[in-house]
Short mmCIF file of C-alpha atoms and ligand atoms in Angstrom, two decimals:
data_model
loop_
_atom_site.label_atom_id
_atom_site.label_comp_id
_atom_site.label_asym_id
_atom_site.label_seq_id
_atom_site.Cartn_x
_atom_site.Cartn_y
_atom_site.Cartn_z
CA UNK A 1 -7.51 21.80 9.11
CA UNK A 2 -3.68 22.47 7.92
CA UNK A 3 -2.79 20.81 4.48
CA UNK A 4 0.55 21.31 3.07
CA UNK A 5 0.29 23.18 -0.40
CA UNK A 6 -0.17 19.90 -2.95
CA UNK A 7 2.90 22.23 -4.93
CA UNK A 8 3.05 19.92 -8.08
CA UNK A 9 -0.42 20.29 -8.90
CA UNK A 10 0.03 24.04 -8.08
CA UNK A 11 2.81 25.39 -10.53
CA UNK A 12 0.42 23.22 -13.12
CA UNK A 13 -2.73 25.46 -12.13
CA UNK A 14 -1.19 28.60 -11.84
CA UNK A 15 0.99 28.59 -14.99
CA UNK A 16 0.31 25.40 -17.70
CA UNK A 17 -2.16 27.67 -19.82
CA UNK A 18 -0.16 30.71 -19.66
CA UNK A 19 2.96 29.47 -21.50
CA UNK A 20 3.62 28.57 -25.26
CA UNK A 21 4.70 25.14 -24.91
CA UNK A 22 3.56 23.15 -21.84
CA UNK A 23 5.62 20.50 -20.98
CA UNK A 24 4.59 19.96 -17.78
CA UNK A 25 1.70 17.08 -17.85
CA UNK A 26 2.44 13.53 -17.14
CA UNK A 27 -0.81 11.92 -19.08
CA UNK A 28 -1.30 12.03 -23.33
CA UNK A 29 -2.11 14.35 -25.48
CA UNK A 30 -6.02 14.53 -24.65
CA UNK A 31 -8.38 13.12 -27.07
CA UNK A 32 -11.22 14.48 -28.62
CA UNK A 33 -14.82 14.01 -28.35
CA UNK A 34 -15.46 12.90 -31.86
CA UNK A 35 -12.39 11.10 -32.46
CA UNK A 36 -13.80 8.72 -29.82
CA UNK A 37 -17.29 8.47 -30.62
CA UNK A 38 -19.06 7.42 -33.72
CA UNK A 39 -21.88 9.56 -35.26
CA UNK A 40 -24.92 6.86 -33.95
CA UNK A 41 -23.02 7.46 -30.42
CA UNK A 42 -22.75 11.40 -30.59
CA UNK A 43 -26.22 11.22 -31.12
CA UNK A 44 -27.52 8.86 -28.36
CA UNK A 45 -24.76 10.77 -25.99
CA UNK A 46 -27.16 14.44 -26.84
CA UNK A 47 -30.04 12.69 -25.78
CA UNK A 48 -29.00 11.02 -22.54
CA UNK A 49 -30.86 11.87 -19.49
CA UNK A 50 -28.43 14.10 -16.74
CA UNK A 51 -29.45 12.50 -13.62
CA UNK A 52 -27.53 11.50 -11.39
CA UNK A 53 -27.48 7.68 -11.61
CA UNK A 54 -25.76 5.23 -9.25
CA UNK A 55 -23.63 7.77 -7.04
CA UNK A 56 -21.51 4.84 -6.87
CA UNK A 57 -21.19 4.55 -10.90
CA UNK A 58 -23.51 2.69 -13.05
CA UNK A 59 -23.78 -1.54 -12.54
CA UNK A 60 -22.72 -1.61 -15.99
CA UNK A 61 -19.96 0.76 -15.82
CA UNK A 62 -18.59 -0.97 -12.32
CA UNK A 63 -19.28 -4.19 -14.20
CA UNK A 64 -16.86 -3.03 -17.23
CA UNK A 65 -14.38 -2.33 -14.71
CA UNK A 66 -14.38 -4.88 -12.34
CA UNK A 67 -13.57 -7.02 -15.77
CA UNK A 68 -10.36 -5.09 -15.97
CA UNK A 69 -9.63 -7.16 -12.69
CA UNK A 70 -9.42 -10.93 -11.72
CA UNK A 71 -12.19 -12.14 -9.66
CA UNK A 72 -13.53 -9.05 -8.91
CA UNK A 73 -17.48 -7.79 -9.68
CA UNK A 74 -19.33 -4.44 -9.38
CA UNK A 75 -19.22 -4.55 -5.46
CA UNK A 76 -15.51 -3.86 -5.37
CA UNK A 77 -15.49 -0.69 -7.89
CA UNK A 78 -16.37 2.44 -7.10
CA UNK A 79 -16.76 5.25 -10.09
CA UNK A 80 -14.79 8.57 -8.57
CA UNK A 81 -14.32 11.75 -10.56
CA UNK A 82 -10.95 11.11 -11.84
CA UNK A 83 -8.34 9.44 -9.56
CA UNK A 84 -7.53 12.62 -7.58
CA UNK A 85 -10.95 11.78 -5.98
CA UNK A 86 -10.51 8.27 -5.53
CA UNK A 87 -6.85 9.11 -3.69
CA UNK A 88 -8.94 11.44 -1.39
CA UNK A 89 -12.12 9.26 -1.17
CA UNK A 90 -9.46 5.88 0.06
CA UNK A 91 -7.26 7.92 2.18
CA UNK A 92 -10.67 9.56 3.74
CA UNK A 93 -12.33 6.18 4.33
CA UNK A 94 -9.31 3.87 5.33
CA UNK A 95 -6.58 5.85 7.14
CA UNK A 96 -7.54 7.79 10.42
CA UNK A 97 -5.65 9.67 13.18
CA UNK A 98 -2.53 7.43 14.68
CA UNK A 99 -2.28 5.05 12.03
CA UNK A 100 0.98 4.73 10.13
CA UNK A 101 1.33 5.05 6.35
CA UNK A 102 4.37 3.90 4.40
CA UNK A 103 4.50 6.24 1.29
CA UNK A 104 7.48 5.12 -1.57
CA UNK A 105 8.59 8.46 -2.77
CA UNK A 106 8.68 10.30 -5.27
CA UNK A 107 5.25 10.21 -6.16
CA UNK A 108 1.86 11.96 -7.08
CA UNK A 109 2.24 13.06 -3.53
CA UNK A 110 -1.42 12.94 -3.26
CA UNK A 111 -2.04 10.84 -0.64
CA UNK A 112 0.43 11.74 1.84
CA UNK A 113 -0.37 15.54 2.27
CA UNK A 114 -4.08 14.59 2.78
CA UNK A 115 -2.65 11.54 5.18
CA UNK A 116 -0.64 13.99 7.34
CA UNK A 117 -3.32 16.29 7.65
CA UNK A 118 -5.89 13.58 9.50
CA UNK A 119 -2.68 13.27 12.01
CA UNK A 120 -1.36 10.07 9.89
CA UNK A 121 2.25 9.20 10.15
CA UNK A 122 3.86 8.95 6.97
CA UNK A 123 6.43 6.98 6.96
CA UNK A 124 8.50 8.03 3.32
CA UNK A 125 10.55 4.70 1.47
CA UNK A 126 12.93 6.87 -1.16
CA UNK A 127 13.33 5.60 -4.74
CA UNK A 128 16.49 6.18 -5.54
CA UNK A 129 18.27 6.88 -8.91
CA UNK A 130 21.35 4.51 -8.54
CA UNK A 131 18.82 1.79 -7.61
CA UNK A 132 16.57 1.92 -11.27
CA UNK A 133 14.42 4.02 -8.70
CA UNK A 134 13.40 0.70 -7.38
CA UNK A 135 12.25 0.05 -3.81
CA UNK A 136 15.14 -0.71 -1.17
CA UNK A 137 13.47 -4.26 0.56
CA UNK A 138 15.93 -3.77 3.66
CA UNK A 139 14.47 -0.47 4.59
CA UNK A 140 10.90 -1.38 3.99
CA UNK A 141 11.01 -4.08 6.13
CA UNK A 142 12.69 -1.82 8.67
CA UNK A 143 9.79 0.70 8.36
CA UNK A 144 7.31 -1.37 10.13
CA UNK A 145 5.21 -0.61 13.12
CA UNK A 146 2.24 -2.04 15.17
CA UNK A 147 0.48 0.63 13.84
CA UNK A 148 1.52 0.39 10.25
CA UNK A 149 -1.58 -0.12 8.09
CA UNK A 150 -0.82 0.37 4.54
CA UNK A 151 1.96 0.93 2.09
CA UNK A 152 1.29 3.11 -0.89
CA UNK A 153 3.03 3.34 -4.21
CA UNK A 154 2.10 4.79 -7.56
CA UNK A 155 3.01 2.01 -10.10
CA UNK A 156 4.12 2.08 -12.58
CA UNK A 157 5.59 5.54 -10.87
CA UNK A 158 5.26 9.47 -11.67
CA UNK A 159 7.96 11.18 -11.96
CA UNK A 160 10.38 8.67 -12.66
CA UNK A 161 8.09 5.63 -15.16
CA UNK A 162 10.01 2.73 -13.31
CA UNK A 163 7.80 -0.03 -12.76
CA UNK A 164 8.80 -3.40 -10.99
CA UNK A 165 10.20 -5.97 -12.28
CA UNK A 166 7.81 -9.19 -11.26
CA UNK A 167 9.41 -10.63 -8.90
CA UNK A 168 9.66 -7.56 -7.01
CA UNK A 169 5.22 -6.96 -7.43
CA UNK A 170 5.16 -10.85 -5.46
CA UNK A 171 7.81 -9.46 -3.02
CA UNK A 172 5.67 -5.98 -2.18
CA UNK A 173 2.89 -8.47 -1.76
CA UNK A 174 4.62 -10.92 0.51
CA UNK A 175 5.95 -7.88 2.65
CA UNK A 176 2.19 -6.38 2.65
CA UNK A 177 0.62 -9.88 3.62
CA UNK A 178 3.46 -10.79 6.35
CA UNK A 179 2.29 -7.82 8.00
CA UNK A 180 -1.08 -8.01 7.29
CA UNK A 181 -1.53 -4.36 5.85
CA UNK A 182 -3.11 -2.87 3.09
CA UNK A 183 -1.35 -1.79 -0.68
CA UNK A 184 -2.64 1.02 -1.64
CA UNK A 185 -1.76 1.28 -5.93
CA UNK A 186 -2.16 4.12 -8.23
CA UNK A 187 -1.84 2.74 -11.49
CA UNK A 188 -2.70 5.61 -13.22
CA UNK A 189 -0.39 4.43 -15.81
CA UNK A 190 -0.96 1.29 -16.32
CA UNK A 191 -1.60 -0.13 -19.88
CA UNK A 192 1.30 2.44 -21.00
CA UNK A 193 4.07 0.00 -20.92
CA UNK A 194 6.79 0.85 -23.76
CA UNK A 195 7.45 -3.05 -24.01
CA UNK A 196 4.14 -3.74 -24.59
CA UNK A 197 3.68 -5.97 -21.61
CA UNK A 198 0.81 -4.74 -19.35
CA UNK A 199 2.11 -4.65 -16.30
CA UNK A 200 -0.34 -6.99 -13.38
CA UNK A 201 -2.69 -4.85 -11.39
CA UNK A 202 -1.73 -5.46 -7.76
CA UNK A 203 -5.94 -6.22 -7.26
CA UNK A 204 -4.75 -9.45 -8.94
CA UNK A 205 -2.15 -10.53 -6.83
CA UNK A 206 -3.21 -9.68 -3.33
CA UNK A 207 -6.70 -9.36 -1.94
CA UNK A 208 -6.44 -7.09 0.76
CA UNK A 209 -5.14 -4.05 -2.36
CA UNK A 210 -7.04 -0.99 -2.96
CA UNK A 211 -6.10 0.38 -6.95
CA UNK A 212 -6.55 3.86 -8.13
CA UNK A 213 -6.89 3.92 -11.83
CA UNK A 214 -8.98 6.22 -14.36
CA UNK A 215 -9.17 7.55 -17.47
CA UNK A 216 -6.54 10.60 -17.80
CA UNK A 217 -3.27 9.54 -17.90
CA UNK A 218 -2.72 6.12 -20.06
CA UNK A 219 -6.09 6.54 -21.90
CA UNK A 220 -5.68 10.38 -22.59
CA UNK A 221 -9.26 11.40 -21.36
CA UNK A 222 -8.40 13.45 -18.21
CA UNK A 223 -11.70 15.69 -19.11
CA UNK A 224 -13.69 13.09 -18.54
CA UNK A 225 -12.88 13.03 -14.95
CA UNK A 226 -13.32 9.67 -14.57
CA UNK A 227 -11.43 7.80 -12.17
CA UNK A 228 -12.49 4.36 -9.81
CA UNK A 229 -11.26 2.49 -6.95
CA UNK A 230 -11.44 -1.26 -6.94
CA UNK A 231 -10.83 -2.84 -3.23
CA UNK A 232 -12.71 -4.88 -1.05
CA UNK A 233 -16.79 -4.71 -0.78
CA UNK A 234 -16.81 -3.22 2.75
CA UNK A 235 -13.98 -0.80 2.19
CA UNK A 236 -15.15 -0.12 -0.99
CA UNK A 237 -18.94 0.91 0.26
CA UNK A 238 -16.77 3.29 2.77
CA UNK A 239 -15.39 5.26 0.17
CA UNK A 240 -19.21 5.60 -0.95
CA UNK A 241 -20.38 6.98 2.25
CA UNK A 242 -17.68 9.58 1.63
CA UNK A 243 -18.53 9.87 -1.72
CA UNK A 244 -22.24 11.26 -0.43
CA UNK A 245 -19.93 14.09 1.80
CA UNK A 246 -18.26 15.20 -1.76
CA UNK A 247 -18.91 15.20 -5.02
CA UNK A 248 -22.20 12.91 -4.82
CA UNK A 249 -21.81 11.66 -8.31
CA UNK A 250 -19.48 11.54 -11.68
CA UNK A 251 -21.09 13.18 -14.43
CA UNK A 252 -23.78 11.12 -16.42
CA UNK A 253 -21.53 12.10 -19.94
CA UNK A 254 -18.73 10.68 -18.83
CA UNK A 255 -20.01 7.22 -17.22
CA UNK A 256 -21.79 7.33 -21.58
CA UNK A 257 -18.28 7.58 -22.66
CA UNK A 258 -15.93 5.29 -20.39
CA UNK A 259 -19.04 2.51 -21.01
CA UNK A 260 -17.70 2.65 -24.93
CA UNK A 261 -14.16 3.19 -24.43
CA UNK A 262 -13.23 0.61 -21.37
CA UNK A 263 -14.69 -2.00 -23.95
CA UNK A 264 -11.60 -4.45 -24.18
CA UNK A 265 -10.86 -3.74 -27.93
CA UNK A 266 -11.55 -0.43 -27.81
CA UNK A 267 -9.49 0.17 -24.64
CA UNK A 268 -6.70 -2.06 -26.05
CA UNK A 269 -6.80 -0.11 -29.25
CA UNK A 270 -6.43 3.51 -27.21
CA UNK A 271 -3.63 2.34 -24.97
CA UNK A 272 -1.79 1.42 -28.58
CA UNK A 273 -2.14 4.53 -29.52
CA UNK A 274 -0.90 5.92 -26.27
CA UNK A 275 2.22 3.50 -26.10
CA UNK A 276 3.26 4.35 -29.72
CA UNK A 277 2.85 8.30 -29.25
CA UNK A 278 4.71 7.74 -25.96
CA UNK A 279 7.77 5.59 -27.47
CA UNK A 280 8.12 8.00 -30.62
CA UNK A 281 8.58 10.90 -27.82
CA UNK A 282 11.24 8.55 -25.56
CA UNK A 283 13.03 9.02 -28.56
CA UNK A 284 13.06 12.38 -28.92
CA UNK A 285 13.63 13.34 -25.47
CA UNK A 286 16.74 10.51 -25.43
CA UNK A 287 18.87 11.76 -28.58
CA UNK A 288 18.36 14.97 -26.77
CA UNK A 289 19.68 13.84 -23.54
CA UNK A 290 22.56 12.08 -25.94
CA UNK A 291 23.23 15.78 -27.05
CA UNK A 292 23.05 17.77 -23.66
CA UNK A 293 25.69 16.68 -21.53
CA UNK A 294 24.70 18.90 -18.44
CA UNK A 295 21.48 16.08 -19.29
CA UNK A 296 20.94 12.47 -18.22
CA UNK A 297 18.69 9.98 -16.96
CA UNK A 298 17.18 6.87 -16.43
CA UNK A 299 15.12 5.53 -19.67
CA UNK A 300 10.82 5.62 -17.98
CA UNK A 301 9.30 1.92 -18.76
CA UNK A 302 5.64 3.40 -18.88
CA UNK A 303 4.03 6.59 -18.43
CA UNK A 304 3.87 9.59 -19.77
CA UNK A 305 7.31 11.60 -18.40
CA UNK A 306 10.70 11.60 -17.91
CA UNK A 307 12.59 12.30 -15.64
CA UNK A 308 15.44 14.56 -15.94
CA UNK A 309 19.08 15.12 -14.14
CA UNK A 310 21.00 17.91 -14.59
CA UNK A 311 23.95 19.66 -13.82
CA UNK A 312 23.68 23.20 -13.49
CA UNK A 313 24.46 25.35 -10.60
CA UNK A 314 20.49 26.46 -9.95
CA UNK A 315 17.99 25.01 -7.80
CA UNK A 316 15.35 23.39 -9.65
CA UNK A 317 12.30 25.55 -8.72
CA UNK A 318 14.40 28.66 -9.84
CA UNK A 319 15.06 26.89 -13.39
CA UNK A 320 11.62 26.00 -13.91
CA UNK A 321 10.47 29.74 -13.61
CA UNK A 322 13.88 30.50 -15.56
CA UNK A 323 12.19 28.45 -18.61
CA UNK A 324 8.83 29.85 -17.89
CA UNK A 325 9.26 32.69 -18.35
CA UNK A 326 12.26 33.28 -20.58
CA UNK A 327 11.24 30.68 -23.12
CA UNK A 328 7.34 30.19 -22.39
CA UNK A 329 7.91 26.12 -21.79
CA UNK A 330 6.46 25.15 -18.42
CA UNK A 331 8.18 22.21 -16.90
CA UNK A 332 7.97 20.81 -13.26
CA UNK A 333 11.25 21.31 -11.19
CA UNK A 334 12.24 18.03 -8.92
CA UNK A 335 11.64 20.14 -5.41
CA UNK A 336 7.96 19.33 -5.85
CA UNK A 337 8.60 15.76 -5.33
CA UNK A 338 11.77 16.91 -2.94
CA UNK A 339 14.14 16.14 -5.68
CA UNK A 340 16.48 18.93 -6.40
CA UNK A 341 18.40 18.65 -9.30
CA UNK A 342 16.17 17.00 -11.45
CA UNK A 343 12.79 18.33 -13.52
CA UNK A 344 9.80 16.42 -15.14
CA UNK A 345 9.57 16.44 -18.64
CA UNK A 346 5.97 15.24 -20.23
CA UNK A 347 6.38 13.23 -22.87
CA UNK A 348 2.78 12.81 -24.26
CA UNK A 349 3.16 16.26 -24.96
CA UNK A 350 2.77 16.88 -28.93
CA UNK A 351 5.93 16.05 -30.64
CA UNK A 352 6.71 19.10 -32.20
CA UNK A 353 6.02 20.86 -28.91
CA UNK A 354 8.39 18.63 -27.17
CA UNK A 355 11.05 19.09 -29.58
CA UNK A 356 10.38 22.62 -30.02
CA UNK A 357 10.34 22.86 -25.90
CA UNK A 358 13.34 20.94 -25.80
CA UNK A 359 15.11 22.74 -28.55
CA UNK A 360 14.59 26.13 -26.43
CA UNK A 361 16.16 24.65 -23.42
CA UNK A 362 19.36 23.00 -24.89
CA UNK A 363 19.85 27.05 -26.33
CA UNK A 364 19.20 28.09 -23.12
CA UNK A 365 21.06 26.64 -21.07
CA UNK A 366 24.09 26.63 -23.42
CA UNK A 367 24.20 30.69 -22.98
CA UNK A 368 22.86 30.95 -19.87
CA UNK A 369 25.62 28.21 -17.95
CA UNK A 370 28.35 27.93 -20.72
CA UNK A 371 27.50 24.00 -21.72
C1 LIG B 1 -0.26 9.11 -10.23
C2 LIG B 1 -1.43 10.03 -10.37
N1 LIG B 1 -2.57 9.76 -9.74
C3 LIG B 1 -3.64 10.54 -9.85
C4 LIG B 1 -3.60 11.70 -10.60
C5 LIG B 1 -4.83 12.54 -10.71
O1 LIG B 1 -5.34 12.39 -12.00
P1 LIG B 1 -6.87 12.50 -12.40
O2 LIG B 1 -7.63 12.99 -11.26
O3 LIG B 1 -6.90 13.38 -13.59
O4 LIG B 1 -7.28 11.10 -12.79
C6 LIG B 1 -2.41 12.05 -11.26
C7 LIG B 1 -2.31 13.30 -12.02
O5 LIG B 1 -1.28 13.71 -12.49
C8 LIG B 1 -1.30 11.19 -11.15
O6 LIG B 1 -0.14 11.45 -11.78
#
C-alpha cells in the first residue's frame, strides 16, 4: 500500500519534545489526572478491572455521548481511540476504491491521504484567506460527480479556527442532501467557541452525517485517547467490524474518565476553562501580530491555533526549521497543509511559552530579514 507521508503529524513526532518551547499543537494545554478527578474517584479508578469491555465503548459511555447529540442513542456512537482512529475507522468502513471524496482544504489532512491510498478520488474545495477561509458554494456545487459520496470538512477548521456562519451549516446540508451524499465532520473543536456560542453539531442538522469528535483538542485530554464517531446504526456497526481489524478496544481508564468528565456540567465547566485560556492567548498572539508588520491574519473563532501570514522571502518549511533550531520554538510551516507563506501557531500553548515563543521570533526575524 502507498500512503503519502501524513507530514503535519510528522514534524510534530519527530521534533515537539526536542525543543524549548513547543508551539506547534492545536489542542489545550493537557490536563492532569488529579486536577480532574476527586480523591473517592482516584480511588475507584485504581481498582477498576482492565478488561476489555464493549470493543465498541461502554452502553453508558455511548449513552453519555449520544446525549451530546439530538435524537441520537448508543447505536449511533462508536468509542475510537482518539479521533485519529475514528478518521481512519470512517474512511476504512465508508469510502472504497472509485468513489469520489470532496475534501475542503486546509485541514487535519487525515482523511484524504488514507482516502487516496484505497484509490479514492479526492476532490480538494480550497478555503481561502480573502474569503474568511469560508467555503466557495459555486465551486462546490461544481465539484459534483455520479460518483461523489461524501464531502468532508473539519469544523470548526484546523489551521485556520473559521467556523460557519449558520446559514452557511443549513447550506452545506442542503448541498449534501440535494445530492444525496454523506458529511463527514471533525469537530474536534467544537465547544471552543471564543463567543461562547457552541457551534451545532452537523449530527443535528442532517441525518445522513458521520462526526468525529473526542477528547484532545477542546477538552484538553489528548492522553486519554479517546475519540468517537456518531453516524448512522448500520454505518456505525461498520466502523466496529473495523474496529475488531485494529485496535480492538479503548483503554478501560479512559472510558472511567470520559464517563465523569462528558457529564454536562462537568464538560461545560472544562470547555470554560478551555475558551477562557484560549481567548487570553488570542490576545497575546494579536497585539503581537499588531507589532510585527511582516505579521497578519485572520482573528480564529474556535480552536486552539492561529493561523499566521507572513512576509518574508523564505519558504515556510525552511522557517520552521530556521526557528527550530535557532530559537528551540517548534512551529508548523503552512506547506503541510500546502499553504506556503503562512505557519500555525498553537495557542493553548502556556502563556508564558507563547509569549516567550513569540518574543524569540519577532527578534528573529527582525535581524535575520531587516523588519
Ligand atoms: C481536526 C483534528 N482531528 C483529529 C485529530 C487527531 O486527534 P486525536 O486523535 O488526538 O483525537 C487532530 C489532531 O490534531 C485534529 O486536529
Amino acid at each position: 500500500m502507498q500512503i503519502d507521508e501524513f507530514t503535519l503529524e510528522r514534524i510534530q513526532s519527530l521534533y515537539e519534545n526536542l525543543v524549548e518551547l513547543n508551539l506547534s499543537d492545536s489542542g489545550v494545554h493537557p490536563y492532569r489526572l488529579n486536577e480532574l478527578l476527586n480523591q473517592e474517584q482516584q480511588q475507584e479508578l485504581l481498582s477498576i478491572e482492565l478488561g476489555y469491555g464493549w470493543t465498541n465503548g461502554s452502553v453508558q459511555l455511548r449513552e453519555r455521548i449520544a446525549a451530546l447529540y439530538s435524537n441520537r442513542t448508543s447505536d449511533n456512537v462508536i468509542v475510537t481511540n482518539g479521533s485519529a482512529e475514528a478518521n481512519f475507522l470512517m474512511v476504512m468502513s465508508l469510502l472504497e476504491k472509485g468513489d469520489e471524496l470532496i475534501v475542503i482544504v486546509p485541514n487535519y489532512m487525515q482523511i484524504a491521504g488514507w482516502a487516496k491510498s484505497l484509490g479514492v478520488k479526492v476532490v480538494e474545495i480550497p478555503l481561502l484567506e480573502q474569503d474568511g477561509w469560508l467555503p466557495n458554494f459555486e465551486l462546490l456545487e461544481k465539484s459534483i460527480s455520479a460518483n461523489t459520496k461524501m464531502l468532508t470538512i473539519c469544523h470548526p477548521n484546523n489551521p485556520t479556527g473559521s467556523t460557519l456562519p449558520l446559514e452557511q451549516i443549513q447550506e452545506l446540508v442542503n448541498f449534501a442532501k440535494r445530492h444525496d451524499i454523506y458529511i463527514h465532520a471533525d469537530e474536534v473543536y467544537k465547544g471552543a467557541e471564543f463567543d461562547g456560542n457552541e457551534l451545532p453539531s452537523f449530527a443535528d442538522e442532517y441525518e445522513k452525517a458521520i462526526i468525529t469528535c473526542g477528547l484532545s483538542k477542546a477538552m484538553a485530554m489528548p492522553g486519554l485517547r479517546l475519540g468517537w464517531l456518531v453516524g448512522l446504526p448500520d454505518d456505525i456497526y461498520k466502523t466496529w467490524q473495523c474496529k475488531d481489524y485494529t485496535s480492538i478496544t479503548t483503554s478501560a481508564v479512559s472510558e472511567y474518565v470520559a464517563n465523569i468528565v462528558l457529564e454536562p456540567t462537568f464538560r461545560h465547566q472544562v470547555l470554560t476553562r478551555s475558551k477562557e485560556f484560549l481567548i487570553d492567548n488570542l490576545n497575546r498572539i494579536s497585539e503581537w501580530v499588531d507589532g510585527n508588520s511582516w505579521a497578519s491574519f485572520v482573528p480564529p473563532k474556535a480552536g486552539g491555533m492561529a493561523f499566521i501570514r507572513y512576509d518574508l522571502p523564505v519558504n515556510s518549511t525552511e522557517l520552521a526549521h530556521e526557528f527550530r533550531q535557532e530559537l528551540s520554538v517548534l512551529i508548523l510551516p503552512g506547506d503541510v497543509y500546502g499553504l506556503d507563506g503562512y505557519f500555525r501557531v498553537g495557542i493553548g500553548a502556556p502563556s508564558d511559552h507563547l509569549e516567550k515563543g513569540l518574543e524569540r521570533i519577532s527578534h528573529y526575524v527582525k535581524h535575520k530579514y531587516g523588519v
